[in-house]
XYZ file of C-alpha atoms in Angstrom:
389
model
C 1.514 -125.008 45.138
C 2.296 -125.781 48.807
C 3.614 -122.900 50.867
C 7.132 -122.953 52.263
C 7.405 -123.967 55.923
C 7.157 -121.025 58.291
C 10.473 -120.352 60.040
C 10.627 -121.147 63.747
C 9.685 -118.267 66.093
C 12.634 -116.255 67.320
C 14.965 -117.229 64.490
C 16.530 -114.673 62.187
C 14.427 -115.966 59.300
C 11.263 -115.520 61.354
C 12.256 -111.988 62.354
C 12.943 -111.055 58.731
C 9.488 -112.353 57.844
C 7.865 -110.409 60.707
C 9.405 -107.121 59.611
C 8.596 -107.658 55.938
C 4.998 -108.629 56.656
C 4.486 -105.572 58.856
C 5.519 -103.134 56.139
C 3.683 -105.139 53.463
C 0.375 -105.318 55.318
C 0.417 -102.058 57.284
C 2.412 -99.763 55.022
C 5.419 -97.593 55.763
C 6.830 -97.984 59.275
C 9.592 -96.133 61.037
C 12.367 -98.236 62.532
C 11.195 -97.000 65.924
C 7.684 -98.305 65.237
C 9.063 -101.654 64.084
C 11.123 -101.866 67.273
C 8.027 -101.282 69.367
C 5.774 -103.649 67.430
C 8.199 -106.566 67.290
C 9.729 -106.195 70.756
C 13.183 -106.510 69.219
C 15.962 -104.069 70.096
C 16.982 -101.188 67.822
C 20.229 -102.728 66.634
C 18.469 -105.953 65.657
C 15.816 -104.034 63.705
C 18.534 -101.998 61.974
C 20.310 -105.205 60.982
C 17.125 -106.893 59.731
C 16.109 -103.838 57.710
C 19.596 -103.627 56.207
C 19.331 -107.231 55.041
C 15.863 -106.658 53.548
C 17.217 -103.578 51.748
C 20.131 -105.630 50.425
C 17.708 -108.234 49.133
C 15.691 -105.512 47.379
C 12.538 -106.210 49.384
C 12.240 -102.894 51.223
C 13.313 -99.292 50.741
C 14.523 -97.084 53.563
C 14.637 -93.303 53.741
C 15.197 -90.665 56.367
C 12.167 -88.359 56.461
C 12.689 -84.653 56.098
C 10.781 -83.269 59.093
C 10.931 -79.481 59.273
C 11.776 -78.090 62.699
C 12.542 -81.470 64.242
C 15.458 -81.612 66.692
C 17.658 -84.693 66.291
C 17.793 -87.360 63.631
C 14.338 -88.866 62.846
C 13.894 -92.621 62.725
C 14.325 -93.963 59.159
C 11.090 -95.043 57.451
C 10.865 -98.513 55.901
C 8.544 -99.338 53.016
C 7.962 -102.528 51.070
C 9.419 -102.303 47.587
C 7.186 -101.457 44.645
C 9.786 -103.055 42.366
C 9.146 -106.564 43.683
C 6.047 -107.582 41.771
C 3.366 -110.252 41.671
C 1.370 -110.720 38.491
C -2.304 -111.142 39.414
C -4.786 -112.654 36.966
C -8.564 -113.147 36.968
C -9.805 -115.029 33.882
C -13.546 -114.613 33.397
C -16.051 -115.445 30.708
C -16.204 -111.864 29.447
C -12.633 -110.649 30.001
C -9.226 -111.467 31.443
C -8.082 -108.973 34.053
C -4.361 -108.881 34.689
C -2.264 -106.580 36.844
C 1.195 -106.147 38.296
C 0.991 -105.553 42.046
C 3.997 -104.309 44.006
C 5.041 -105.709 47.357
C 3.896 -102.342 48.735
C 0.424 -103.259 47.357
C 0.495 -100.585 44.672
C -1.011 -101.579 41.332
C 1.696 -100.650 38.839
C -0.183 -101.604 35.695
C -3.556 -103.158 35.000
C -5.433 -104.269 31.900
C -8.876 -105.685 31.172
C -8.739 -107.700 27.966
C -12.137 -108.496 26.475
C -12.722 -112.034 25.224
C -14.142 -112.774 21.800
C -14.886 -116.320 22.956
C -14.507 -118.298 26.161
C -10.805 -118.256 27.042
C -9.064 -121.624 27.029
C -6.392 -122.401 29.628
C -3.758 -122.222 26.889
C -5.053 -118.819 25.803
C -4.866 -117.543 29.377
C -1.282 -118.768 29.691
C -0.365 -117.143 26.374
C -1.960 -113.870 27.471
C 0.059 -113.869 30.694
C 3.292 -114.536 28.786
C 2.502 -111.736 26.323
C 1.608 -109.113 28.936
C 4.621 -109.850 31.152
C 6.920 -109.519 28.154
C 5.303 -106.212 27.136
C 5.378 -104.825 30.667
C 9.047 -105.733 31.105
C 9.761 -103.418 28.177
C 7.663 -100.679 29.775
C 6.168 -100.164 33.253
C 8.018 -103.133 34.814
C 11.430 -102.283 33.400
C 13.807 -102.760 36.332
C 11.216 -104.648 38.406
C 11.518 -108.226 39.668
C 8.524 -110.440 38.972
C 8.291 -112.732 41.981
C 5.383 -115.022 41.113
C 1.985 -115.271 39.460
C -1.322 -115.606 41.322
C -4.503 -116.571 39.493
C -8.053 -116.129 40.825
C -10.344 -118.571 38.995
C -14.165 -118.571 39.148
C -14.482 -122.262 39.873
C -13.447 -125.151 42.081
C -9.683 -125.199 42.530
C -7.742 -127.921 44.326
C -5.614 -125.727 46.538
C -2.835 -128.292 47.028
C -1.640 -128.185 43.409
C -3.584 -125.477 41.576
C -5.661 -127.844 39.470
C -8.957 -126.292 38.368
C -11.325 -129.187 38.997
C -14.403 -127.478 37.584
C -14.984 -123.961 36.275
C -18.333 -124.611 34.590
C -18.874 -121.180 33.069
C -15.392 -121.249 31.527
C -15.969 -124.907 30.521
C -12.749 -126.005 32.208
C -12.432 -129.362 33.969
C -9.375 -130.884 35.653
C -7.010 -128.286 34.212
C -3.509 -128.224 35.793
C -3.471 -124.448 35.453
C -0.652 -123.705 37.907
C 1.653 -126.134 36.117
C 0.589 -124.881 32.691
C 1.285 -121.214 33.464
C 4.484 -121.951 35.402
C 5.844 -123.897 32.415
C 4.889 -121.126 29.982
C 6.363 -118.287 32.063
C 9.165 -119.996 34.045
C 7.695 -118.288 37.122
C 6.228 -119.810 40.307
C 2.457 -119.892 39.845
C -0.332 -120.411 42.357
C -4.054 -120.709 41.711
C -7.119 -120.526 43.929
C -10.821 -119.765 43.813
C -11.571 -116.112 43.096
C -13.975 -115.617 46.000
C -11.578 -117.267 48.441
C -8.942 -114.740 47.400
C -11.455 -111.900 47.540
C -12.260 -112.875 51.122
C -8.569 -112.807 52.058
C -8.088 -109.390 50.462
C -11.127 -107.858 52.132
C -10.151 -109.334 55.499
C -6.594 -107.997 55.380
C -7.135 -104.648 53.700
C -10.794 -103.938 53.061
C -14.219 -104.014 54.656
C -13.276 -106.901 56.955
C -10.029 -105.519 58.355
C -9.949 -106.140 62.094
C -12.936 -108.542 61.977
C -12.219 -112.247 62.310
C -15.489 -113.993 61.376
C -16.523 -113.089 57.838
C -18.646 -114.471 55.038
C -17.684 -113.034 51.660
C -19.809 -113.410 48.519
C -18.465 -112.453 45.119
C -20.778 -111.652 42.227
C -19.080 -111.948 38.856
C -19.711 -112.807 35.232
C -19.469 -116.520 36.098
C -21.995 -116.334 38.908
C -21.681 -116.211 42.685
C -18.857 -117.664 44.753
C -18.012 -117.352 48.402
C -15.136 -117.265 50.823
C -14.928 -117.743 54.567
C -12.735 -116.323 57.297
C -13.286 -117.991 60.673
C -11.367 -116.920 63.782
C -9.147 -114.816 61.539
C -8.117 -117.654 59.220
C -9.338 -118.468 55.699
C -11.326 -121.701 55.620
C -11.202 -123.625 52.355
C -12.493 -127.069 53.332
C -10.908 -130.490 52.845
C -10.145 -130.036 49.162
C -10.269 -126.257 48.897
C -13.863 -126.096 47.672
C -15.685 -124.494 50.618
C -17.846 -121.411 50.143
C -19.833 -122.257 47.010
C -22.880 -120.254 48.105
C -23.911 -119.738 44.495
C -24.791 -123.428 44.224
C -27.155 -123.378 47.205
C -30.897 -123.142 46.682
C -32.344 -120.063 48.385
C -35.736 -120.010 50.027
C -38.141 -118.174 47.682
C -41.571 -117.699 49.218
C -43.031 -115.279 46.662
C -43.756 -116.763 43.239
C -43.081 -113.445 41.532
C -39.492 -113.563 42.840
C -38.737 -116.871 41.115
C -37.061 -117.053 37.704
C -36.271 -120.783 37.588
C -38.225 -123.849 38.641
C -35.600 -125.075 41.106
C -32.720 -122.686 40.560
C -29.596 -122.217 42.595
C -28.715 -118.787 43.962
C -26.574 -117.709 41.007
C -29.418 -118.544 38.610
C -31.801 -116.270 40.527
C -29.380 -113.510 41.518
C -27.624 -112.932 38.239
C -25.346 -110.346 36.681
C -26.682 -111.355 33.263
C -30.245 -110.520 34.310
C -29.127 -107.111 35.562
C -27.264 -106.407 32.311
C -30.372 -107.381 30.361
C -32.520 -105.103 32.514
C -30.395 -102.038 31.712
C -29.890 -103.052 28.075
C -26.163 -103.821 28.168
C -24.558 -106.751 26.406
C -21.386 -106.544 28.512
C -19.856 -104.190 31.067
C -17.278 -104.017 33.810
C -18.475 -103.664 37.412
C -18.160 -99.884 37.431
C -20.211 -99.449 34.248
C -22.934 -101.793 35.461
C -23.027 -100.077 38.854
C -23.438 -96.675 37.197
C -26.203 -97.945 34.910
C -28.141 -99.569 37.749
C -27.745 -96.567 40.054
C -28.984 -94.154 37.387
C -31.838 -96.297 36.080
C -35.380 -94.967 36.505
C -37.181 -97.739 34.655
C -39.605 -99.780 36.748
C -38.248 -102.921 35.051
C -34.780 -102.214 36.409
C -35.891 -101.234 39.906
C -38.139 -104.286 40.151
C -35.294 -106.586 39.109
C -32.971 -105.016 41.691
C -35.626 -105.447 44.380
C -36.365 -109.039 43.337
C -32.702 -110.061 43.394
C -32.261 -108.384 46.769
C -35.152 -110.463 48.189
C -33.580 -113.710 47.005
C -30.074 -112.698 48.073
C -31.306 -111.918 51.583
C -32.723 -115.426 51.986
C -29.371 -116.953 51.016
C -27.522 -114.653 53.410
C -29.886 -115.627 56.220
C -28.992 -119.291 55.658
C -25.297 -118.408 55.875
C -25.905 -116.479 59.093
C -27.734 -119.423 60.670
C -24.975 -121.870 59.752
C -21.855 -119.754 60.339
C -22.851 -116.926 62.723
C -20.480 -114.371 61.144
C -19.861 -110.898 62.510
C -19.749 -109.499 58.984
C -20.975 -110.289 55.493
C -19.029 -108.618 52.668
C -20.510 -108.451 49.181
C -18.341 -107.864 46.113
C -18.922 -107.356 42.400
C -22.510 -106.784 41.308
C -23.666 -107.919 44.765
C -21.993 -104.794 46.163
C -24.279 -102.737 43.927
C -27.323 -104.566 45.279
C -26.354 -103.764 48.863
C -25.574 -100.163 47.869
C -29.051 -99.742 46.369
C -31.082 -101.972 48.701
C -28.945 -102.213 51.835
C -31.713 -101.512 54.328
C -34.078 -103.944 52.593
C -31.462 -106.707 52.592
C -30.490 -106.122 56.232
C -34.130 -106.137 57.379
C -34.911 -109.319 55.443
C -31.846 -111.122 56.799
C -32.871 -110.068 60.301
C -36.389 -111.438 59.740
C -35.269 -114.747 58.223
C -32.237 -115.627 60.342
C -32.246 -116.768 63.951
C -32.227 -113.643 66.090
C -29.288 -114.834 68.167
C -27.165 -115.604 65.106
C -27.960 -112.253 63.463
C -27.293 -110.204 66.579
C -24.724 -107.521 65.811
C -24.362 -108.654 62.186
C -23.036 -106.116 59.689
C -23.462 -106.270 55.909
C -21.009 -104.209 53.871
C -19.866 -103.620 50.317
C -16.381 -104.800 49.427
C -14.137 -101.827 50.167
C -11.497 -102.772 47.586
C -13.971 -102.583 44.715
C -12.673 -103.846 41.389
C -9.223 -104.467 42.909
C -10.336 -107.111 45.395
C -9.644 -110.258 43.351
C -6.358 -108.986 41.943
C -5.108 -107.998 45.396
C -6.147 -111.419 46.694
C -4.320 -113.147 43.841
C -1.211 -111.054 44.560
C -1.359 -112.044 48.242
C -1.389 -115.674 47.158
C 1.609 -115.076 44.890
C 3.570 -113.288 47.630
C 2.774 -115.860 50.339
C 6.007 -117.854 50.143
C 8.183 -114.737 50.004
C 6.432 -113.235 53.027
C 6.751 -116.498 54.956
C 10.503 -116.762 54.380
C 12.123 -113.775 52.636
C 15.594 -115.117 53.290
C 14.832 -118.295 51.351
C 13.024 -116.802 48.356
C 14.826 -113.536 47.683
């Protein structure tokens, strides 16, 4: 779904958007702080905040500061009652959450699949959970839009899932399907692209403008890019498919497939098999891998870390990022073999490209894809709150 045009700088609509984005992205702000950060005068800020309060987008309160002389500046917060529904359909489960404009997660569920979810089943699940939540935790809330993070190739212009091979979806107009079922604006993008946005704005990549993000999930490995502070999706929205690249594997004992792509060699399924689990969420798998003492498990972790490092070195040579962020089961690999991975990347990449490189776990953990999907859903509102609210 195309985003609404950004209001012209200096207009009232633009100033409303600036204030709303500040409290959405940076949390509660006093009116005095908003005055300083925007360069607008106090009366203008007071007027803008009053309009955002009237529209239900922010809350304002006067803090009770003991011993303070004079009236303190009112504090403005984004509203938790304006909600985006964030969805991540995967082969093993559908994760769905309601995320407030203040970035609080009001309710969250992980619904295990008995079989691969069809697009219609995902839409029906979203309809069912929104209806249930409106009778419970979202009573009195306003659902603004739905954002869906899909493990596959998504045409960003219209939310068509061109190919999600592990889900067995092809050319699915998912945004249209869910919007029709729910009567709510719906936007869809690649899960790793949204994970990259979330980690850049709020997680391990905050304040860093050149980032490679790799997401390890049940469907394999995807990637997202932030270059010069902006997400880069490519001509059709398909950039970042690191999982489909073929890593350099120099040691025969590290190879599991004859000519396998990265996600065939560095695999969540292989890690689950090593610890004897049929299925698990990221936290359960992380705990099992961290506690394992079996040589089979430790050897598999080491092997996957070798292969992962070669793929990361290729990304470093091509993109010269300041930071690589690893999410999902890849975050566990860097937690357990961080020094090994960093040393191998340093050995395999061009020294100049790897200079100053950092490799970090995703700071948002299991929330990263849902927060990214919520950011996508809130994008039009944040760009023009006067138009959408």
